[in-house]
């Protein structure tokens, strides 16, 4: 006797409230099988991950005083989620543009934050003008081509450049600058350093090494989650006909587990959140504020966030007190 989980069959497609479909692309999820008010119900609802994490990030930026550029980035992240929610619910071309182009604009903003750090105002203005011009070009050319492959390529290039630059800054600006600062301190005060001061210096070395190690853990975790979502989405594209057959064999609600584009939303949403948290922490470290902010991240099963330490709230932590004394 065959054992099956309790399920119900996929119903015939409803007449969609938003019909007809005008988008230039349609995903592997079947249209209007659950409700007439959402063309792709799983692809629609999984965007709530972006919305939830966006509000979490916005609240964190306001509460802990992170740089304004990251607050704006989380607003852009929210726009990506709401745009994608609206697009998958309706499959309308104008909302497709909101979904896809908001990804481009938010990534351009993060490129600006990455490349403009510690540069002159003139450099920042020229960079902003260049990125705005690039965003306008991508918008107009994509509208002319109406080829999703162009959007995906542009987004991938912008993302790779942004990540590569951030990693470069972390390894070749943050790490050498920390070593240089501490080496200069030791050279200047070596003769007059007490045993306690030497211990503090060694503690700083350990702290900075730990920070960089944890940063790489954030990067690897975020990239693994992000790329896993991309890989599942590609399998969804390649084996779409088989997946649709298997979903109907499983029935609802189990068939939704095989909605690959929904997994893309969930996993890339989490992966992008990891990047923004890493960017916030990297910026504070580059500003020499390691003692004012700390990473709260209990395990890879918990979402990380950057919070003010007790010292920055006017309460001197024991290890910092020793350093002051």
PDB file of C-alpha atoms in Angstrom:
ATOM      1  CA  UNK A   1       0.000   0.000   0.000  1.00  0.00           C
ATOM      2  CA  UNK A   2       1.462   3.313  -1.072  1.00  0.00           C
ATOM      3  CA  UNK A   3       1.775   5.899   1.680  1.00  0.00           C
ATOM      4  CA  UNK A   4       1.108   9.494   0.710  1.00  0.00           C
ATOM      5  CA  UNK A   5       1.100  12.698   2.686  1.00  0.00           C
ATOM      6  CA  UNK A   6      -2.268  14.424   2.962  1.00  0.00           C
ATOM      7  CA  UNK A   7      -2.649  16.802   0.019  1.00  0.00           C
ATOM      8  CA  UNK A   8      -5.101  18.284  -2.398  1.00  0.00           C
ATOM      9  CA  UNK A   9      -4.883  18.553  -6.173  1.00  0.00           C
ATOM     10  CA  UNK A  10      -3.930  21.627  -8.133  1.00  0.00           C
ATOM     11  CA  UNK A  11      -7.092  23.276  -9.419  1.00  0.00           C
ATOM     12  CA  UNK A  12      -7.529  24.471 -13.006  1.00  0.00           C
ATOM     13  CA  UNK A  13      -6.256  28.003 -13.510  1.00  0.00           C
ATOM     14  CA  UNK A  14      -8.586  30.793 -12.489  1.00  0.00           C
ATOM     15  CA  UNK A  15      -9.397  33.687 -14.770  1.00  0.00           C
ATOM     16  CA  UNK A  16      -6.819  36.129 -13.492  1.00  0.00           C
ATOM     17  CA  UNK A  17      -7.879  39.452 -12.029  1.00  0.00           C
ATOM     18  CA  UNK A  18      -4.763  41.017 -13.595  1.00  0.00           C
ATOM     19  CA  UNK A  19      -5.001  39.236 -16.966  1.00  0.00           C
ATOM     20  CA  UNK A  20      -3.684  39.437 -19.605  1.00  0.00           C
ATOM     21  CA  UNK A  21       0.012  38.847 -18.926  1.00  0.00           C
ATOM     22  CA  UNK A  22       2.105  41.656 -20.448  1.00  0.00           C
ATOM     23  CA  UNK A  23       5.557  40.885 -18.956  1.00  0.00           C
ATOM     24  CA  UNK A  24       8.356  39.787 -21.268  1.00  0.00           C
ATOM     25  CA  UNK A  25       9.101  36.775 -19.081  1.00  0.00           C
ATOM     26  CA  UNK A  26       7.028  34.206 -17.198  1.00  0.00           C
ATOM     27  CA  UNK A  27       8.404  31.854 -14.582  1.00  0.00           C
ATOM     28  CA  UNK A  28       8.000  28.143 -14.013  1.00  0.00           C
ATOM     29  CA  UNK A  29       5.271  28.551 -11.409  1.00  0.00           C
ATOM     30  CA  UNK A  30       1.867  28.036 -12.997  1.00  0.00           C
ATOM     31  CA  UNK A  31      -0.374  31.088 -13.215  1.00  0.00           C
ATOM     32  CA  UNK A  32      -3.505  31.711 -11.127  1.00  0.00           C
ATOM     33  CA  UNK A  33      -3.806  28.153  -9.755  1.00  0.00           C
ATOM     34  CA  UNK A  34      -4.399  29.259  -6.152  1.00  0.00           C
ATOM     35  CA  UNK A  35      -6.291  32.545  -6.388  1.00  0.00           C
ATOM     36  CA  UNK A  36      -7.444  34.882  -9.154  1.00  0.00           C
ATOM     37  CA  UNK A  37      -5.719  37.783  -7.368  1.00  0.00           C
ATOM     38  CA  UNK A  38      -2.102  36.581  -7.605  1.00  0.00           C
ATOM     39  CA  UNK A  39      -0.643  35.225 -10.840  1.00  0.00           C
ATOM     40  CA  UNK A  40       2.210  33.402  -9.061  1.00  0.00           C
ATOM     41  CA  UNK A  41       1.272  32.988  -5.426  1.00  0.00           C
ATOM     42  CA  UNK A  42       4.556  31.440  -4.166  1.00  0.00           C
ATOM     43  CA  UNK A  43       6.754  33.840  -6.115  1.00  0.00           C
ATOM     44  CA  UNK A  44       4.636  36.678  -4.736  1.00  0.00           C
ATOM     45  CA  UNK A  45       4.596  35.733  -1.052  1.00  0.00           C
ATOM     46  CA  UNK A  46       8.284  34.764  -0.826  1.00  0.00           C
ATOM     47  CA  UNK A  47       9.123  38.430  -1.428  1.00  0.00           C
ATOM     48  CA  UNK A  48       7.883  39.110   2.090  1.00  0.00           C
ATOM     49  CA  UNK A  49      11.377  37.974   3.147  1.00  0.00           C
ATOM     50  CA  UNK A  50      12.751  41.183   1.587  1.00  0.00           C
ATOM     51  CA  UNK A  51      10.098  43.289   3.303  1.00  0.00           C
ATOM     52  CA  UNK A  52      10.704  41.780   6.754  1.00  0.00           C
ATOM     53  CA  UNK A  53      14.495  42.052   6.531  1.00  0.00           C
ATOM     54  CA  UNK A  54      14.288  45.562   5.057  1.00  0.00           C
ATOM     55  CA  UNK A  55      12.339  46.837   8.059  1.00  0.00           C
ATOM     56  CA  UNK A  56      14.743  45.006  10.363  1.00  0.00           C
ATOM     57  CA  UNK A  57      17.685  46.739   8.668  1.00  0.00           C
ATOM     58  CA  UNK A  58      16.020  50.171   8.617  1.00  0.00           C
ATOM     59  CA  UNK A  59      15.203  49.895  12.316  1.00  0.00           C
ATOM     60  CA  UNK A  60      18.785  48.825  13.080  1.00  0.00           C
ATOM     61  CA  UNK A  61      20.259  51.756  11.103  1.00  0.00           C
ATOM     62  CA  UNK A  62      18.058  54.291  12.899  1.00  0.00           C
ATOM     63  CA  UNK A  63      18.511  52.778  16.374  1.00  0.00           C
ATOM     64  CA  UNK A  64      22.296  52.369  16.217  1.00  0.00           C
ATOM     65  CA  UNK A  65      23.241  55.377  14.078  1.00  0.00           C
ATOM     66  CA  UNK A  66      24.775  53.678  11.051  1.00  0.00           C
ATOM     67  CA  UNK A  67      25.782  55.725   8.011  1.00  0.00           C
ATOM     68  CA  UNK A  68      22.848  57.176   6.062  1.00  0.00           C
ATOM     69  CA  UNK A  69      23.904  55.422   2.868  1.00  0.00           C
ATOM     70  CA  UNK A  70      23.027  52.069   4.446  1.00  0.00           C
ATOM     71  CA  UNK A  71      19.624  53.349   5.556  1.00  0.00           C
ATOM     72  CA  UNK A  72      18.972  54.370   1.946  1.00  0.00           C
ATOM     73  CA  UNK A  73      20.269  50.977   0.783  1.00  0.00           C
ATOM     74  CA  UNK A  74      17.757  49.169   3.004  1.00  0.00           C
ATOM     75  CA  UNK A  75      15.001  51.383   1.577  1.00  0.00           C
ATOM     76  CA  UNK A  76      16.163  50.296  -1.878  1.00  0.00           C
ATOM     77  CA  UNK A  77      16.169  46.690  -0.648  1.00  0.00           C
ATOM     78  CA  UNK A  78      12.545  47.218   0.454  1.00  0.00           C
ATOM     79  CA  UNK A  79      11.695  48.594  -2.997  1.00  0.00           C
ATOM     80  CA  UNK A  80      13.161  45.452  -4.576  1.00  0.00           C
ATOM     81  CA  UNK A  81      10.907  43.274  -2.425  1.00  0.00           C
ATOM     82  CA  UNK A  82       7.721  45.278  -2.934  1.00  0.00           C
ATOM     83  CA  UNK A  83       8.415  45.650  -6.654  1.00  0.00           C
ATOM     84  CA  UNK A  84       8.950  41.920  -7.064  1.00  0.00           C
ATOM     85  CA  UNK A  85       5.835  41.206  -4.963  1.00  0.00           C
ATOM     86  CA  UNK A  86       3.750  43.400  -7.259  1.00  0.00           C
ATOM     87  CA  UNK A  87       5.281  42.006 -10.437  1.00  0.00           C
ATOM     88  CA  UNK A  88       4.744  38.338  -9.600  1.00  0.00           C
ATOM     89  CA  UNK A  89       1.198  39.066  -8.414  1.00  0.00           C
ATOM     90  CA  UNK A  90       0.257  40.722 -11.707  1.00  0.00           C
ATOM     91  CA  UNK A  91       2.837  39.771 -14.387  1.00  0.00           C
ATOM     92  CA  UNK A  92       2.488  43.273 -15.815  1.00  0.00           C
ATOM     93  CA  UNK A  93       5.369  44.800 -17.790  1.00  0.00           C
ATOM     94  CA  UNK A  94       5.519  48.153 -15.909  1.00  0.00           C
ATOM     95  CA  UNK A  95       5.833  46.290 -12.610  1.00  0.00           C
ATOM     96  CA  UNK A  96       8.441  44.004 -14.171  1.00  0.00           C
ATOM     97  CA  UNK A  97      10.512  47.150 -14.735  1.00  0.00           C
ATOM     98  CA  UNK A  98       9.999  48.206 -11.100  1.00  0.00           C
ATOM     99  CA  UNK A  99      11.136  44.762  -9.936  1.00  0.00           C
ATOM    100  CA  UNK A 100      14.200  44.433 -12.129  1.00  0.00           C
ATOM    101  CA  UNK A 101      15.395  48.043 -12.316  1.00  0.00           C
ATOM    102  CA  UNK A 102      15.168  48.566  -8.559  1.00  0.00           C
ATOM    103  CA  UNK A 103      17.792  45.821  -8.284  1.00  0.00           C
ATOM    104  CA  UNK A 104      20.043  47.804 -10.636  1.00  0.00           C
ATOM    105  CA  UNK A 105      19.525  51.099  -8.802  1.00  0.00           C
ATOM    106  CA  UNK A 106      20.147  49.633  -5.339  1.00  0.00           C
ATOM    107  CA  UNK A 107      23.304  47.889  -6.537  1.00  0.00           C
ATOM    108  CA  UNK A 108      24.528  51.153  -8.110  1.00  0.00           C
ATOM    109  CA  UNK A 109      23.968  52.848  -4.749  1.00  0.00           C
ATOM    110  CA  UNK A 110      26.055  50.214  -2.976  1.00  0.00           C
ATOM    111  CA  UNK A 111      28.769  50.603  -5.601  1.00  0.00           C
ATOM    112  CA  UNK A 112      28.791  54.313  -4.809  1.00  0.00           C
ATOM    113  CA  UNK A 113      29.107  53.613  -1.081  1.00  0.00           C
ATOM    114  CA  UNK A 114      31.957  51.182  -1.747  1.00  0.00           C
ATOM    115  CA  UNK A 115      34.005  53.218  -4.222  1.00  0.00           C
ATOM    116  CA  UNK A 116      33.464  56.704  -2.732  1.00  0.00           C
ATOM    117  CA  UNK A 117      34.657  55.917   0.784  1.00  0.00           C
ATOM    118  CA  UNK A 118      37.497  58.218   1.936  1.00  0.00           C
ATOM    119  CA  UNK A 119      37.592  59.925  -1.480  1.00  0.00           C
ATOM    120  CA  UNK A 120      37.325  63.636  -2.159  1.00  0.00           C
ATOM    121  CA  UNK A 121      33.987  65.371  -2.671  1.00  0.00           C
ATOM    122  CA  UNK A 122      34.877  65.959  -6.310  1.00  0.00           C
ATOM    123  CA  UNK A 123      35.588  62.251  -6.808  1.00  0.00           C
ATOM    124  CA  UNK A 124      32.285  61.385  -5.151  1.00  0.00           C
ATOM    125  CA  UNK A 125      30.391  63.777  -7.414  1.00  0.00           C
ATOM    126  CA  UNK A 126      31.981  62.370 -10.580  1.00  0.00           C
ATOM    127  CA  UNK A 127      31.349  58.803  -9.402  1.00  0.00           C
ATOM    128  CA  UNK A 128      27.703  59.603  -8.613  1.00  0.00           C
ATOM    129  CA  UNK A 129      27.257  61.198 -12.041  1.00  0.00           C
ATOM    130  CA  UNK A 130      28.820  58.170 -13.738  1.00  0.00           C
ATOM    131  CA  UNK A 131      26.631  55.677 -11.843  1.00  0.00           C
ATOM    132  CA  UNK A 132      23.457  57.685 -12.490  1.00  0.00           C
ATOM    133  CA  UNK A 133      24.365  57.811 -16.187  1.00  0.00           C
ATOM    134  CA  UNK A 134      24.989  54.059 -16.175  1.00  0.00           C
ATOM    135  CA  UNK A 135      21.638  53.407 -14.470  1.00  0.00           C
ATOM    136  CA  UNK A 136      19.834  55.574 -17.040  1.00  0.00           C
ATOM    137  CA  UNK A 137      21.594  53.766 -19.903  1.00  0.00           C
ATOM    138  CA  UNK A 138      20.673  50.337 -18.510  1.00  0.00           C
ATOM    139  CA  UNK A 139      17.056  51.487 -18.043  1.00  0.00           C
ATOM    140  CA  UNK A 140      16.653  52.823 -21.557  1.00  0.00           C
ATOM    141  CA  UNK A 141      18.545  50.019 -23.295  1.00  0.00           C
ATOM    142  CA  UNK A 142      16.680  47.346 -21.358  1.00  0.00           C
ATOM    143  CA  UNK A 143      13.343  48.938 -22.234  1.00  0.00           C
ATOM    144  CA  UNK A 144      14.461  48.965 -25.882  1.00  0.00           C
ATOM    145  CA  UNK A 145      15.682  45.331 -25.898  1.00  0.00           C
ATOM    146  CA  UNK A 146      13.084  43.919 -23.493  1.00  0.00           C
ATOM    147  CA  UNK A 147      15.455  40.997 -23.008  1.00  0.00           C
ATOM    148  CA  UNK A 148      15.717  39.760 -19.389  1.00  0.00           C
ATOM    149  CA  UNK A 149      19.150  38.285 -20.151  1.00  0.00           C
ATOM    150  CA  UNK A 150      20.534  41.830 -20.515  1.00  0.00           C
ATOM    151  CA  UNK A 151      19.174  42.809 -17.105  1.00  0.00           C
ATOM    152  CA  UNK A 152      20.587  39.667 -15.489  1.00  0.00           C
ATOM    153  CA  UNK A 153      24.023  40.281 -17.040  1.00  0.00           C
ATOM    154  CA  UNK A 154      24.074  43.950 -15.965  1.00  0.00           C
ATOM    155  CA  UNK A 155      23.025  43.041 -12.421  1.00  0.00           C
ATOM    156  CA  UNK A 156      25.634  40.272 -12.202  1.00  0.00           C
ATOM    157  CA  UNK A 157      28.460  42.562 -13.360  1.00  0.00           C
ATOM    158  CA  UNK A 158      27.498  45.329 -10.921  1.00  0.00           C
ATOM    159  CA  UNK A 159      27.262  42.836  -8.065  1.00  0.00           C
ATOM    160  CA  UNK A 160      30.619  41.172  -8.805  1.00  0.00           C
ATOM    161  CA  UNK A 161      32.375  44.550  -9.076  1.00  0.00           C
ATOM    162  CA  UNK A 162      30.835  45.695  -5.785  1.00  0.00           C
ATOM    163  CA  UNK A 163      31.833  42.513  -3.933  1.00  0.00           C
ATOM    164  CA  UNK A 164      35.352  42.492  -5.378  1.00  0.00           C
ATOM    165  CA  UNK A 165      35.919  46.112  -4.375  1.00  0.00           C
ATOM    166  CA  UNK A 166      34.565  45.534  -0.858  1.00  0.00           C
ATOM    167  CA  UNK A 167      36.840  42.540  -0.360  1.00  0.00           C
ATOM    168  CA  UNK A 168      39.793  44.562  -1.672  1.00  0.00           C
ATOM    169  CA  UNK A 169      39.044  47.388   0.758  1.00  0.00           C
ATOM    170  CA  UNK A 170      38.761  44.941   3.640  1.00  0.00           C
ATOM    171  CA  UNK A 171      42.023  43.103   2.935  1.00  0.00           C
ATOM    172  CA  UNK A 172      44.247  45.847   1.514  1.00  0.00           C
ATOM    173  CA  UNK A 173      42.948  48.863   3.400  1.00  0.00           C
ATOM    174  CA  UNK A 174      41.567  47.628   6.696  1.00  0.00           C
ATOM    175  CA  UNK A 175      44.088  44.928   7.571  1.00  0.00           C
ATOM    176  CA  UNK A 176      47.287  46.885   6.677  1.00  0.00           C
ATOM    177  CA  UNK A 177      45.948  50.055   8.300  1.00  0.00           C
ATOM    178  CA  UNK A 178      45.276  48.227  11.571  1.00  0.00           C
ATOM    179  CA  UNK A 179      48.749  46.681  11.540  1.00  0.00           C
ATOM    180  CA  UNK A 180      50.327  49.998  10.659  1.00  0.00           C
ATOM    181  CA  UNK A 181      48.531  51.804  13.460  1.00  0.00           C
ATOM    182  CA  UNK A 182      49.569  49.261  16.036  1.00  0.00           C
ATOM    183  CA  UNK A 183      53.151  49.024  14.745  1.00  0.00           C
ATOM    184  CA  UNK A 184      53.511  52.806  14.969  1.00  0.00           C
ATOM    185  CA  UNK A 185      52.144  52.704  18.496  1.00  0.00           C
ATOM    186  CA  UNK A 186      54.693  50.082  19.491  1.00  0.00           C
ATOM    187  CA  UNK A 187      57.585  51.966  17.857  1.00  0.00           C
ATOM    188  CA  UNK A 188      56.691  55.238  19.537  1.00  0.00           C
ATOM    189  CA  UNK A 189      56.009  53.872  22.998  1.00  0.00           C
ATOM    190  CA  UNK A 190      58.021  50.663  23.149  1.00  0.00           C
ATOM    191  CA  UNK A 191      60.513  52.037  25.652  1.00  0.00           C
ATOM    192  CA  UNK A 192      57.874  53.477  27.958  1.00  0.00           C
ATOM    193  CA  UNK A 193      55.228  50.734  27.588  1.00  0.00           C
ATOM    194  CA  UNK A 194      54.314  49.004  30.797  1.00  0.00           C
ATOM    195  CA  UNK A 195      53.479  45.323  30.984  1.00  0.00           C
ATOM    196  CA  UNK A 196      49.772  46.223  31.067  1.00  0.00           C
ATOM    197  CA  UNK A 197      50.097  48.383  27.939  1.00  0.00           C
ATOM    198  CA  UNK A 198      51.865  45.583  26.102  1.00  0.00           C
ATOM    199  CA  UNK A 199      49.044  43.223  27.028  1.00  0.00           C
ATOM    200  CA  UNK A 200      46.499  45.749  25.756  1.00  0.00           C
ATOM    201  CA  UNK A 201      48.405  45.974  22.459  1.00  0.00           C
ATOM    202  CA  UNK A 202      48.382  42.208  22.086  1.00  0.00           C
ATOM    203  CA  UNK A 203      44.655  42.183  22.916  1.00  0.00           C
ATOM    204  CA  UNK A 204      44.081  44.689  20.099  1.00  0.00           C
ATOM    205  CA  UNK A 205      45.952  42.387  17.732  1.00  0.00           C
ATOM    206  CA  UNK A 206      43.711  39.499  18.709  1.00  0.00           C
ATOM    207  CA  UNK A 207      40.584  41.655  18.394  1.00  0.00           C
ATOM    208  CA  UNK A 208      41.436  42.820  14.887  1.00  0.00           C
ATOM    209  CA  UNK A 209      42.324  39.328  13.734  1.00  0.00           C
ATOM    210  CA  UNK A 210      39.049  38.034  15.140  1.00  0.00           C
ATOM    211  CA  UNK A 211      37.096  40.813  13.380  1.00  0.00           C
ATOM    212  CA  UNK A 212      38.603  39.985  10.002  1.00  0.00           C
ATOM    213  CA  UNK A 213      38.065  36.255  10.479  1.00  0.00           C
ATOM    214  CA  UNK A 214      34.420  36.837  11.367  1.00  0.00           C
ATOM    215  CA  UNK A 215      34.000  39.170   8.395  1.00  0.00           C
ATOM    216  CA  UNK A 216      35.143  36.397   6.085  1.00  0.00           C
ATOM    217  CA  UNK A 217      32.663  34.058   7.760  1.00  0.00           C
ATOM    218  CA  UNK A 218      29.923  36.594   6.999  1.00  0.00           C
ATOM    219  CA  UNK A 219      31.045  36.831   3.380  1.00  0.00           C
ATOM    220  CA  UNK A 220      31.249  33.073   2.848  1.00  0.00           C
ATOM    221  CA  UNK A 221      27.897  32.460   4.545  1.00  0.00           C
ATOM    222  CA  UNK A 222      26.148  35.217   2.616  1.00  0.00           C
ATOM    223  CA  UNK A 223      27.634  34.170  -0.727  1.00  0.00           C
ATOM    224  CA  UNK A 224      26.812  30.509  -0.129  1.00  0.00           C
ATOM    225  CA  UNK A 225      23.192  31.354   0.618  1.00  0.00           C
ATOM    226  CA  UNK A 226      22.950  33.748  -2.346  1.00  0.00           C
ATOM    227  CA  UNK A 227      24.553  31.361  -4.845  1.00  0.00           C
ATOM    228  CA  UNK A 228      22.447  28.459  -3.573  1.00  0.00           C
ATOM    229  CA  UNK A 229      19.364  30.485  -4.462  1.00  0.00           C
ATOM    230  CA  UNK A 230      20.795  31.226  -7.901  1.00  0.00           C
ATOM    231  CA  UNK A 231      21.585  27.556  -8.498  1.00  0.00           C
ATOM    232  CA  UNK A 232      18.088  26.420  -7.494  1.00  0.00           C
ATOM    233  CA  UNK A 233      16.563  29.041  -9.785  1.00  0.00           C
ATOM    234  CA  UNK A 234      18.660  27.784 -12.707  1.00  0.00           C
ATOM    235  CA  UNK A 235      17.482  24.216 -12.056  1.00  0.00           C
ATOM    236  CA  UNK A 236      13.946  25.601 -12.017  1.00  0.00           C
ATOM    237  CA  UNK A 237      14.508  27.059 -15.493  1.00  0.00           C
ATOM    238  CA  UNK A 238      16.172  23.965 -16.954  1.00  0.00           C
ATOM    239  CA  UNK A 239      13.799  21.319 -15.589  1.00  0.00           C
ATOM    240  CA  UNK A 240      10.592  23.346 -15.573  1.00  0.00           C
ATOM    241  CA  UNK A 241       8.390  20.799 -17.348  1.00  0.00           C
ATOM    242  CA  UNK A 242       9.540  17.979 -15.062  1.00  0.00           C
ATOM    243  CA  UNK A 243       9.061  20.120 -11.968  1.00  0.00           C
ATOM    244  CA  UNK A 244       5.533  21.049 -12.975  1.00  0.00           C
ATOM    245  CA  UNK A 245       4.719  17.364 -13.387  1.00  0.00           C
ATOM    246  CA  UNK A 246       6.239  16.476 -10.000  1.00  0.00           C
ATOM    247  CA  UNK A 247       4.358  19.300  -8.274  1.00  0.00           C
ATOM    248  CA  UNK A 248       1.049  17.976  -9.548  1.00  0.00           C
ATOM    249  CA  UNK A 249       2.038  14.483  -8.459  1.00  0.00           C
ATOM    250  CA  UNK A 250       2.785  15.720  -4.944  1.00  0.00           C
ATOM    251  CA  UNK A 251      -0.242  18.001  -4.778  1.00  0.00           C
ATOM    252  CA  UNK A 252      -0.629  20.998  -2.507  1.00  0.00           C
ATOM    253  CA  UNK A 253       0.873  22.175  -0.215  1.00  0.00           C
ATOM    254  CA  UNK A 254       3.920  19.955  -0.853  1.00  0.00           C
ATOM    255  CA  UNK A 255       4.316  21.017  -4.461  1.00  0.00           C
ATOM    256  CA  UNK A 256       5.350  24.507  -3.424  1.00  0.00           C
ATOM    257  CA  UNK A 257       8.634  23.075  -2.101  1.00  0.00           C
ATOM    258  CA  UNK A 258       9.633  22.604  -5.754  1.00  0.00           C
ATOM    259  CA  UNK A 259       9.027  26.257  -6.676  1.00  0.00           C
ATOM    260  CA  UNK A 260      12.631  27.168  -7.479  1.00  0.00           C
ATOM    261  CA  UNK A 261      12.091  30.865  -8.112  1.00  0.00           C
ATOM    262  CA  UNK A 262      10.490  31.170  -4.697  1.00  0.00           C
ATOM    263  CA  UNK A 263      13.657  29.720  -3.165  1.00  0.00           C
ATOM    264  CA  UNK A 264      15.632  32.296  -5.196  1.00  0.00           C
ATOM    265  CA  UNK A 265      13.686  35.062  -3.457  1.00  0.00           C
ATOM    266  CA  UNK A 266      14.182  33.617   0.028  1.00  0.00           C
ATOM    267  CA  UNK A 267      17.878  32.801  -0.318  1.00  0.00           C
ATOM    268  CA  UNK A 268      18.987  35.876  -2.265  1.00  0.00           C
ATOM    269  CA  UNK A 269      17.039  38.055   0.152  1.00  0.00           C
ATOM    270  CA  UNK A 270      18.987  36.588   3.068  1.00  0.00           C
ATOM    271  CA  UNK A 271      22.283  36.697   1.141  1.00  0.00           C
ATOM    272  CA  UNK A 272      21.815  40.380   0.249  1.00  0.00           C
ATOM    273  CA  UNK A 273      20.981  41.156   3.884  1.00  0.00           C
ATOM    274  CA  UNK A 274      24.283  39.543   4.933  1.00  0.00           C
ATOM    275  CA  UNK A 275      26.134  41.794   2.481  1.00  0.00           C
ATOM    276  CA  UNK A 276      24.522  44.949   3.870  1.00  0.00           C
ATOM    277  CA  UNK A 277      25.375  43.944   7.452  1.00  0.00           C
ATOM    278  CA  UNK A 278      28.962  43.238   6.425  1.00  0.00           C
ATOM    279  CA  UNK A 279      29.111  46.617   4.656  1.00  0.00           C
ATOM    280  CA  UNK A 280      27.927  48.418   7.794  1.00  0.00           C
ATOM    281  CA  UNK A 281      30.498  46.682   9.987  1.00  0.00           C
ATOM    282  CA  UNK A 282      33.305  47.235   7.493  1.00  0.00           C
ATOM    283  CA  UNK A 283      32.500  50.956   7.359  1.00  0.00           C
ATOM    284  CA  UNK A 284      32.647  51.272  11.157  1.00  0.00           C
ATOM    285  CA  UNK A 285      35.956  49.392  11.264  1.00  0.00           C
ATOM    286  CA  UNK A 286      37.445  51.578   8.542  1.00  0.00           C
ATOM    287  CA  UNK A 287      36.404  54.580  10.617  1.00  0.00           C
ATOM    288  CA  UNK A 288      38.311  53.133  13.594  1.00  0.00           C
ATOM    289  CA  UNK A 289      35.133  52.522  15.621  1.00  0.00           C
ATOM    290  CA  UNK A 290      35.622  48.828  16.406  1.00  0.00           C
ATOM    291  CA  UNK A 291      35.146  49.471  20.124  1.00  0.00           C
ATOM    292  CA  UNK A 292      31.907  51.397  19.573  1.00  0.00           C
ATOM    293  CA  UNK A 293      30.109  48.755  17.494  1.00  0.00           C
ATOM    294  CA  UNK A 294      29.948  44.990  17.610  1.00  0.00           C
ATOM    295  CA  UNK A 295      28.487  42.172  15.575  1.00  0.00           C
ATOM    296  CA  UNK A 296      25.632  40.177  17.077  1.00  0.00           C
ATOM    297  CA  UNK A 297      25.607  36.812  15.321  1.00  0.00           C
ATOM    298  CA  UNK A 298      25.092  33.745  17.485  1.00  0.00           C
ATOM    299  CA  UNK A 299      25.352  31.178  14.673  1.00  0.00           C
ATOM    300  CA  UNK A 300      24.759  30.716  10.952  1.00  0.00           C
ATOM    301  CA  UNK A 301      21.157  29.888  11.850  1.00  0.00           C
ATOM    302  CA  UNK A 302      20.639  33.419  13.202  1.00  0.00           C
ATOM    303  CA  UNK A 303      20.621  36.652  11.240  1.00  0.00           C
ATOM    304  CA  UNK A 304      23.502  39.026  12.073  1.00  0.00           C
ATOM    305  CA  UNK A 305      23.231  42.697  12.956  1.00  0.00           C
ATOM    306  CA  UNK A 306      25.572  45.492  14.030  1.00  0.00           C
ATOM    307  CA  UNK A 307      24.782  47.132  17.362  1.00  0.00           C
ATOM    308  CA  UNK A 308      26.317  49.802  19.536  1.00  0.00           C
ATOM    309  CA  UNK A 309      28.523  48.417  22.275  1.00  0.00           C
ATOM    310  CA  UNK A 310      28.075  49.374  25.925  1.00  0.00           C
ATOM    311  CA  UNK A 311      30.992  51.762  25.626  1.00  0.00           C
ATOM    312  CA  UNK A 312      29.286  53.852  22.945  1.00  0.00           C
ATOM    313  CA  UNK A 313      26.173  54.143  25.103  1.00  0.00           C
ATOM    314  CA  UNK A 314      28.168  55.738  27.890  1.00  0.00           C
ATOM    315  CA  UNK A 315      28.836  52.513  29.813  1.00  0.00           C
ATOM    316  CA  UNK A 316      32.476  51.549  29.785  1.00  0.00           C
ATOM    317  CA  UNK A 317      32.998  47.846  29.240  1.00  0.00           C
ATOM    318  CA  UNK A 318      35.612  46.173  31.511  1.00  0.00           C
ATOM    319  CA  UNK A 319      38.159  45.528  28.749  1.00  0.00           C
ATOM    320  CA  UNK A 320      37.853  49.099  27.484  1.00  0.00           C
ATOM    321  CA  UNK A 321      38.167  50.455  31.021  1.00  0.00           C
ATOM    322  CA  UNK A 322      41.502  48.677  31.362  1.00  0.00           C
ATOM    323  CA  UNK A 323      42.628  50.239  28.107  1.00  0.00           C
ATOM    324  CA  UNK A 324      41.691  53.736  29.278  1.00  0.00           C
ATOM    325  CA  UNK A 325      43.361  53.294  32.644  1.00  0.00           C
TER     326      UNK A 325
END
